CSV table of C-alpha atoms and ligand atoms in Angstrom, one decimal:
chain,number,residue,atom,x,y,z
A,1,UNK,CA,-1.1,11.1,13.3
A,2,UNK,CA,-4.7,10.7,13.8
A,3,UNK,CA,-5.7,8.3,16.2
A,4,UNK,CA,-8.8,6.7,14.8
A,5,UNK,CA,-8.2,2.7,14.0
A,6,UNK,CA,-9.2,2.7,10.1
A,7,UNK,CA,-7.8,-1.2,9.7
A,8,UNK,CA,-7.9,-3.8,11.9
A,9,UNK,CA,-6.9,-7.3,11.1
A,10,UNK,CA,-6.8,-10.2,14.3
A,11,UNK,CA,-5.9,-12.9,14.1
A,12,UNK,CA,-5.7,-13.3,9.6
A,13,UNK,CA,-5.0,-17.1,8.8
A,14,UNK,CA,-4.7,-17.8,5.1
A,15,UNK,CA,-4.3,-21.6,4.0
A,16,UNK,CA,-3.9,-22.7,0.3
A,17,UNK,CA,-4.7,-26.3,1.0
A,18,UNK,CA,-1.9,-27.5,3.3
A,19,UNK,CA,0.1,-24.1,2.7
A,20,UNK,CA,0.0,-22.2,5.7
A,21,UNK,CA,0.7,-18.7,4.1
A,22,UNK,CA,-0.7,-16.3,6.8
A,23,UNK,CA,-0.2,-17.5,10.4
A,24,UNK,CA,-2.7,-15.3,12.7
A,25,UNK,CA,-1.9,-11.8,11.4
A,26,UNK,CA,-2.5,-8.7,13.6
A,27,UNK,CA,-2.0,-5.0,12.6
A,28,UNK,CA,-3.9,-2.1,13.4
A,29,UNK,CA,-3.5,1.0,10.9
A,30,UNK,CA,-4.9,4.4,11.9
A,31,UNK,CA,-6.3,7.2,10.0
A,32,UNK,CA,-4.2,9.1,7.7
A,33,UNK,CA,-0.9,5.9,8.5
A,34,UNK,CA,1.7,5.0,6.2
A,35,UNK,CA,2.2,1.5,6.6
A,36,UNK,CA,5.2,-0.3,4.7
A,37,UNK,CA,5.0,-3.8,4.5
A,38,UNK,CA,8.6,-6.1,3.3
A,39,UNK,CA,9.5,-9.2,3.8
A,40,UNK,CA,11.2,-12.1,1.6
A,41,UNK,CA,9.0,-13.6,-1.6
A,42,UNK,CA,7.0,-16.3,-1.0
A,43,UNK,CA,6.2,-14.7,2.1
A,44,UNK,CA,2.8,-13.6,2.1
A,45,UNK,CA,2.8,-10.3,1.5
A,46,UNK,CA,0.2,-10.1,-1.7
A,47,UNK,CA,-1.8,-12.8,-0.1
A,48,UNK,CA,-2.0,-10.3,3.2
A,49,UNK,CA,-3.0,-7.4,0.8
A,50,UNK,CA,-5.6,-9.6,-1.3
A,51,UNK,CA,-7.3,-10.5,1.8
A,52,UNK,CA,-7.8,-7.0,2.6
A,53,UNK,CA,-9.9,-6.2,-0.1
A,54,UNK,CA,-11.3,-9.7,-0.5
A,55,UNK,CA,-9.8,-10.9,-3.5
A,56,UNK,CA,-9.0,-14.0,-1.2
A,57,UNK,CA,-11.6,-14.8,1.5
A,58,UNK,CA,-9.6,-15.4,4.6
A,59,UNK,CA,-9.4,-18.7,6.3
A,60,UNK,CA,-10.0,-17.3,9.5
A,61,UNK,CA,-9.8,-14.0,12.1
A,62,UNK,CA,-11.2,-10.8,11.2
A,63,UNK,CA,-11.0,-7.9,8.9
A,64,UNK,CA,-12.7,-4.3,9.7
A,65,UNK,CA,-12.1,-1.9,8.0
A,66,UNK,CA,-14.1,1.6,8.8
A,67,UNK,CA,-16.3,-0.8,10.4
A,68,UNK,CA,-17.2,-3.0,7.6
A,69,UNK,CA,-16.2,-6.8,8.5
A,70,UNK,CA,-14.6,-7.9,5.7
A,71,UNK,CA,-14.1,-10.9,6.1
A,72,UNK,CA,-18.2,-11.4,6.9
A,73,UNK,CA,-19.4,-13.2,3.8
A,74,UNK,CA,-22.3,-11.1,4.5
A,75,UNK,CA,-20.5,-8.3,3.7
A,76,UNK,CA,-21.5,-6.1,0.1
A,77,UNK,CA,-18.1,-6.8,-1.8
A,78,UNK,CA,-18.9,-4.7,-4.0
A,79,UNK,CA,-19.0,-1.6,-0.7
A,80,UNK,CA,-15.6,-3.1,0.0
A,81,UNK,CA,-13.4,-2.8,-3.2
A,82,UNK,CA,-14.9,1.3,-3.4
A,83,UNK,CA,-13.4,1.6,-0.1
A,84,UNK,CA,-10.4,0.1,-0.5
A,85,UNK,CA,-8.5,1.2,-3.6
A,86,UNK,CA,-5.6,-1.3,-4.5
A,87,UNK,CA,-2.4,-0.7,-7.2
A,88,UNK,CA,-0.8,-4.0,-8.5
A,89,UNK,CA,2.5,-4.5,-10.4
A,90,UNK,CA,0.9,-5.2,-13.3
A,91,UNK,CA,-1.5,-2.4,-13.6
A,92,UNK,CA,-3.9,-4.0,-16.0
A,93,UNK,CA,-6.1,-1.1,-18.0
A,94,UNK,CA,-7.8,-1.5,-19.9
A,95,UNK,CA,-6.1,-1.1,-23.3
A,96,UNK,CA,-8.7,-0.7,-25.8
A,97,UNK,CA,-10.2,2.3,-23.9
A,98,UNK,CA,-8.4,6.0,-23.6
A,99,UNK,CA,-6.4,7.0,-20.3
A,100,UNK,CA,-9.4,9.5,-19.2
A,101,UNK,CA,-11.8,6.8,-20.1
A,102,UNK,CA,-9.9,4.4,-17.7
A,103,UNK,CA,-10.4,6.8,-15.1
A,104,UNK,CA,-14.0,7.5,-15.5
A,105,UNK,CA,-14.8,3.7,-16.2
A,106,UNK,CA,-16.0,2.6,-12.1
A,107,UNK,CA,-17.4,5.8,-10.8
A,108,UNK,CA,-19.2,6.1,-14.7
A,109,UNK,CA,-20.4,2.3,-14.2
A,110,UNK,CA,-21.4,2.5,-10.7
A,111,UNK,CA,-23.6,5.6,-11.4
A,112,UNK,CA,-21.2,7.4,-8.6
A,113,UNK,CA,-20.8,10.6,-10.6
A,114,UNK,CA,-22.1,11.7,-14.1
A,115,UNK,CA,-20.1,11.6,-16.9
A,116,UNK,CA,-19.8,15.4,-17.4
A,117,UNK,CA,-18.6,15.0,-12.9
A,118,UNK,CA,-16.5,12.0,-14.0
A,119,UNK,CA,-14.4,13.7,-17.3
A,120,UNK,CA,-13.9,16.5,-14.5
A,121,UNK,CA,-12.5,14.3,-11.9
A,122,UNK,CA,-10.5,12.7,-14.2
A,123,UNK,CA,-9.0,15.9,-15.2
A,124,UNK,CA,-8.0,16.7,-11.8
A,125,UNK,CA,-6.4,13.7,-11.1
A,126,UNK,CA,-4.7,12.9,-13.8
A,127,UNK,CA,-3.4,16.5,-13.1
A,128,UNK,CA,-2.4,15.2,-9.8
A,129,UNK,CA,-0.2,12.3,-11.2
A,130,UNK,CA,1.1,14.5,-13.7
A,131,UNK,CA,-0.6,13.3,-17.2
A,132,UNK,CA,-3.3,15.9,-17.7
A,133,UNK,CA,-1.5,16.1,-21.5
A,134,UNK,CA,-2.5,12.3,-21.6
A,135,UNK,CA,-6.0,13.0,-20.9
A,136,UNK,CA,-7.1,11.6,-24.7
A,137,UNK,CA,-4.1,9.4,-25.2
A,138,UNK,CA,-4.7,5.6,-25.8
A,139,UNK,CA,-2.9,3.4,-22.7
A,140,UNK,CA,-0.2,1.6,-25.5
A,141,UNK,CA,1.0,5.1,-26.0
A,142,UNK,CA,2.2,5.4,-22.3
A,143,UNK,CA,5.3,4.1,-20.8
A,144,UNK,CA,5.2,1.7,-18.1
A,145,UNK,CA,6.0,4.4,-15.7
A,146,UNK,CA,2.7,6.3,-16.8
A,147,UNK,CA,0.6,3.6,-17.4
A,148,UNK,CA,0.9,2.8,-13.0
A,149,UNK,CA,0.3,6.7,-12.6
A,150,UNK,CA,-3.0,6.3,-14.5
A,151,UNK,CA,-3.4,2.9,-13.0
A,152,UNK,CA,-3.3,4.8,-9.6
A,153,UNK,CA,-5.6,7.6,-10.6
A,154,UNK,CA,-8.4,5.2,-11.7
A,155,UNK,CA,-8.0,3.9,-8.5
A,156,UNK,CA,-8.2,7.2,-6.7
A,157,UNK,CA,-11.4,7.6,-8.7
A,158,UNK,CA,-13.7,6.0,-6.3
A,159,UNK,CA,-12.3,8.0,-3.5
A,160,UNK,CA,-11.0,4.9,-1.4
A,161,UNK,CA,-10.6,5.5,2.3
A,162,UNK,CA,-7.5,3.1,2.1
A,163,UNK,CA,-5.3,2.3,-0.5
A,164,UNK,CA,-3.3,-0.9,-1.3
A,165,UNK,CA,-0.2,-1.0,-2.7
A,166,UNK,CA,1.4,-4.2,-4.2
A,167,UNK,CA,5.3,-3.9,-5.4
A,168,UNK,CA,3.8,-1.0,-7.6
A,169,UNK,CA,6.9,-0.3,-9.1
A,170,UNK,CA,8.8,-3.8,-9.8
A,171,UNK,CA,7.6,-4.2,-12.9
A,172,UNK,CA,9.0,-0.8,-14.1
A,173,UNK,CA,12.2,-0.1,-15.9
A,174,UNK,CA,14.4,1.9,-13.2
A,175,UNK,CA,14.1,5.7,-14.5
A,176,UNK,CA,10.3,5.2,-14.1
A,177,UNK,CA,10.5,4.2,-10.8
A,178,UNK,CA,10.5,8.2,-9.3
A,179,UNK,CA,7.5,9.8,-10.7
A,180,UNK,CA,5.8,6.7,-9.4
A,181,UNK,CA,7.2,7.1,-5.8
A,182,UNK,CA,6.9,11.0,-6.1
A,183,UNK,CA,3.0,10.2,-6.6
A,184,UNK,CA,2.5,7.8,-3.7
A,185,UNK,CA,4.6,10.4,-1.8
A,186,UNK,CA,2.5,13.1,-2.2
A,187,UNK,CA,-0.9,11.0,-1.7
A,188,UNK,CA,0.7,10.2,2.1
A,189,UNK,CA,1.4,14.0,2.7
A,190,UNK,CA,-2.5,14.4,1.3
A,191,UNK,CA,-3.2,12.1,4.6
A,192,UNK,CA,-4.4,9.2,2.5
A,193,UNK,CA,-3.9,5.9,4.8
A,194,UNK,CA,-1.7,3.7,2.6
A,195,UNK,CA,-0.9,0.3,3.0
A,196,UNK,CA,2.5,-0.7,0.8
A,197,UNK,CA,4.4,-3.5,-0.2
A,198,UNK,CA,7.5,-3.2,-1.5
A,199,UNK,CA,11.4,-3.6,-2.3
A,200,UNK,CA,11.9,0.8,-2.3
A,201,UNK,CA,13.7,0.8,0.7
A,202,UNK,CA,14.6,4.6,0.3
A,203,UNK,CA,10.9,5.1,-0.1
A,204,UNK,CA,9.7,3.7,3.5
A,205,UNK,CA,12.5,5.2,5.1
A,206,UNK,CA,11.1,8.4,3.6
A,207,UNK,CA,7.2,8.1,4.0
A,208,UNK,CA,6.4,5.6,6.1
A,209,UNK,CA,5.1,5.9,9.9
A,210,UNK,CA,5.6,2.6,10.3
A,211,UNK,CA,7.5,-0.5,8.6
A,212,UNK,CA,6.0,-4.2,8.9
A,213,UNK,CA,8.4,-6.8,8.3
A,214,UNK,CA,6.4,-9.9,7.6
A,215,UNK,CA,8.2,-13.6,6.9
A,216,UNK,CA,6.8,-17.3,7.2
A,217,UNK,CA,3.4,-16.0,7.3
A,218,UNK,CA,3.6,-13.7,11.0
A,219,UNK,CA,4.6,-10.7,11.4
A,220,UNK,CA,8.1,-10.8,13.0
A,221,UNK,CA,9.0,-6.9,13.5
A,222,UNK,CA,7.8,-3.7,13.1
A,223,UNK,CA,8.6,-0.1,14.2
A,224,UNK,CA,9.6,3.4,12.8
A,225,UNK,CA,11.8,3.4,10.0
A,226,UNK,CA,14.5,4.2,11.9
A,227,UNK,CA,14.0,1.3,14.1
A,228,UNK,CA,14.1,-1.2,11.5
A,229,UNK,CA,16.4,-0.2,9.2
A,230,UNK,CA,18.8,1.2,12.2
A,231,UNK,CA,18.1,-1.2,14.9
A,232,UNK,CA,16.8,-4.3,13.5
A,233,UNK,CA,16.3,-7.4,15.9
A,234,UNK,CA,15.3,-9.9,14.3
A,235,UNK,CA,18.1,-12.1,12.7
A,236,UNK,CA,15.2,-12.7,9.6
A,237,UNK,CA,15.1,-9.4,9.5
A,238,UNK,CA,18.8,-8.4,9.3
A,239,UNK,CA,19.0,-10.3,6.9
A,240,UNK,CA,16.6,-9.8,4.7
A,241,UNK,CA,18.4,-6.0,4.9
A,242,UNK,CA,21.3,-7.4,4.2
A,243,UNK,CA,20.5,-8.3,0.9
A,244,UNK,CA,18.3,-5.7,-0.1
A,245,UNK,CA,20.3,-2.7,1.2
B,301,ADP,P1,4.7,-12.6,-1.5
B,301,ADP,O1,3.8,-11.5,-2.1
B,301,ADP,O2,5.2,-12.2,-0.2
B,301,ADP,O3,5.9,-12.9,-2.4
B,301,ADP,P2,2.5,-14.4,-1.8
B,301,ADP,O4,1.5,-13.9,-0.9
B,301,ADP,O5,2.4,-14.1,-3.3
B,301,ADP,O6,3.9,-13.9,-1.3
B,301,ADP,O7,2.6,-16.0,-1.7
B,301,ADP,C1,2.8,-16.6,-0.5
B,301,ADP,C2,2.5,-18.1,-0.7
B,301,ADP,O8,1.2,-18.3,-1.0
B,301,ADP,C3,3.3,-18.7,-1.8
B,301,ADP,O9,3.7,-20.0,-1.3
B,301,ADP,C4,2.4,-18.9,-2.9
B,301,ADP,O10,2.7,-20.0,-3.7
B,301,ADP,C5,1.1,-19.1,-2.2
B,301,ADP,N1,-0.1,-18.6,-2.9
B,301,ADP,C6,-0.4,-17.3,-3.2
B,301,ADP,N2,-1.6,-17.2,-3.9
B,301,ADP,C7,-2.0,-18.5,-4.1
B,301,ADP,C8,-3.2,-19.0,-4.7
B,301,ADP,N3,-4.1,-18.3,-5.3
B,301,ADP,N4,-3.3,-20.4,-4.7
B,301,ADP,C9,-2.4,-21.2,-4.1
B,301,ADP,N5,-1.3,-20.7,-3.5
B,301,ADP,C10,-1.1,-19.4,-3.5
B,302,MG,MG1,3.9,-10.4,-3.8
């Protein structure tokens, strides 16, 4: 693993009026990390991720990330969401435009690439999450399964330094889950740093370097997968494996 800091948060507090939802997060993630994130609902995980690419503006403490201060309201948010490419559980395309057009929408918009470089780039990645034959198609054609695969190659699209990950595959029906997880797989063996949230528990034994397991707004434990899922500490945490495994 590469030992350059690409993420550091110190100190994160997130309050929704009087709900104390992140409690003084710290996590460091380094260049080319897999970091899997679990924990309980309702226990700040989105709101940690959201944060990150400033969807929520923190309460307090510090985000950096390749040395942009996030959380500086100084700070181009615009500079931040191309850095930081982020997949939700609800993958929201756009439906009225084609999957390739999708794909080619931001870096199009943003006058990162021509068209002409855009329709190629799309081509290649939608070859990389396996739906080059889609290239044309109209979103309501895909499954849900696909639709997240195109979801994640629009994201890819702006060449993120970090991606974000949000429960990308609760909303799917089971036999869709896979080629989603086969895709995030092979973006971590590309050495794209990757923070995840999510219930796969076979995935972050697989690919992640590290597993955060966050409850009542702190982190509580993290280690190797093996650590966690072998030799877990925390009662929280025990129990929280306890159901899910
Ligand atoms: P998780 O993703 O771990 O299930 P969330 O980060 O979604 O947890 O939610 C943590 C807490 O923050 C919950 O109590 C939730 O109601 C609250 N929360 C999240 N987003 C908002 C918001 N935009 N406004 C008010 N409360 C919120
Ligand atoms: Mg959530």
């Amino acid at each position: 693993m590469n030992t350059k800091i690409k993420v550091r948060v110190s100190n994160l507090v997130k309050n929704f009026g009087d709900n104390k939802v992140l409690k003084g997060i710290n996590m460091e993630v380094h260049d080319n990390e897999v970091v899997v994130v679990i924990g309980p609902s309702g226990s700040g995980k989105s709101t940690f991720l959201r944060n990150l690419n400033r969807l929520e503006a923190p309460t307090s403490g510090s985000i950096v990330i390749d040395d942009m201060d996030i959380a500086d309201p100084k700070t181009d948010i615009n500079k931040v969401r191309e850095n930081i490419g982020m997949v939700f559980q609800h993958f929201n395309l756009f439906s009225n435009l084609s999957v390739s057009e999708n794909v080619m929408l931001a870096p199009v918009e943003l006058k990162k690439r021509t068209k002409t470089e855009a329709a190629k780039q799309a081509h290649d990645l939608l070859n990389m999450v396996g739906l080059d034959s889609k290239f044309n198609a109209t979103v309501q054609s895909l499954s849900g399964g696909q639709q997240q695969r195109v979801a994640i190659a629009r994201a890819l699209a702006m060449n993120p330094n970090v991606m974000l990950f949000d429960e990308p595959t609760s909303a799917l029906d089971p036999e869709m889950v896979g080629d989603v997880l086969a895709v995030m797989k092979q973006l971590a063996k590309q050495g794209m740093t990757m923070i995840v949230v999510t219930h796969e528990m076979g995935f972050a034994k697989e690919v992640a370097d590290r597993v955060v397991f966050v409850d009542d707004g702190n982190i509580q434990e993290q280690g190797t997968p093996d650590e966690m899922f072998n030799h877990p500490q925390n009662p929280h945490l025990q129990d929280f494996l306890d159901k899910v495994l």
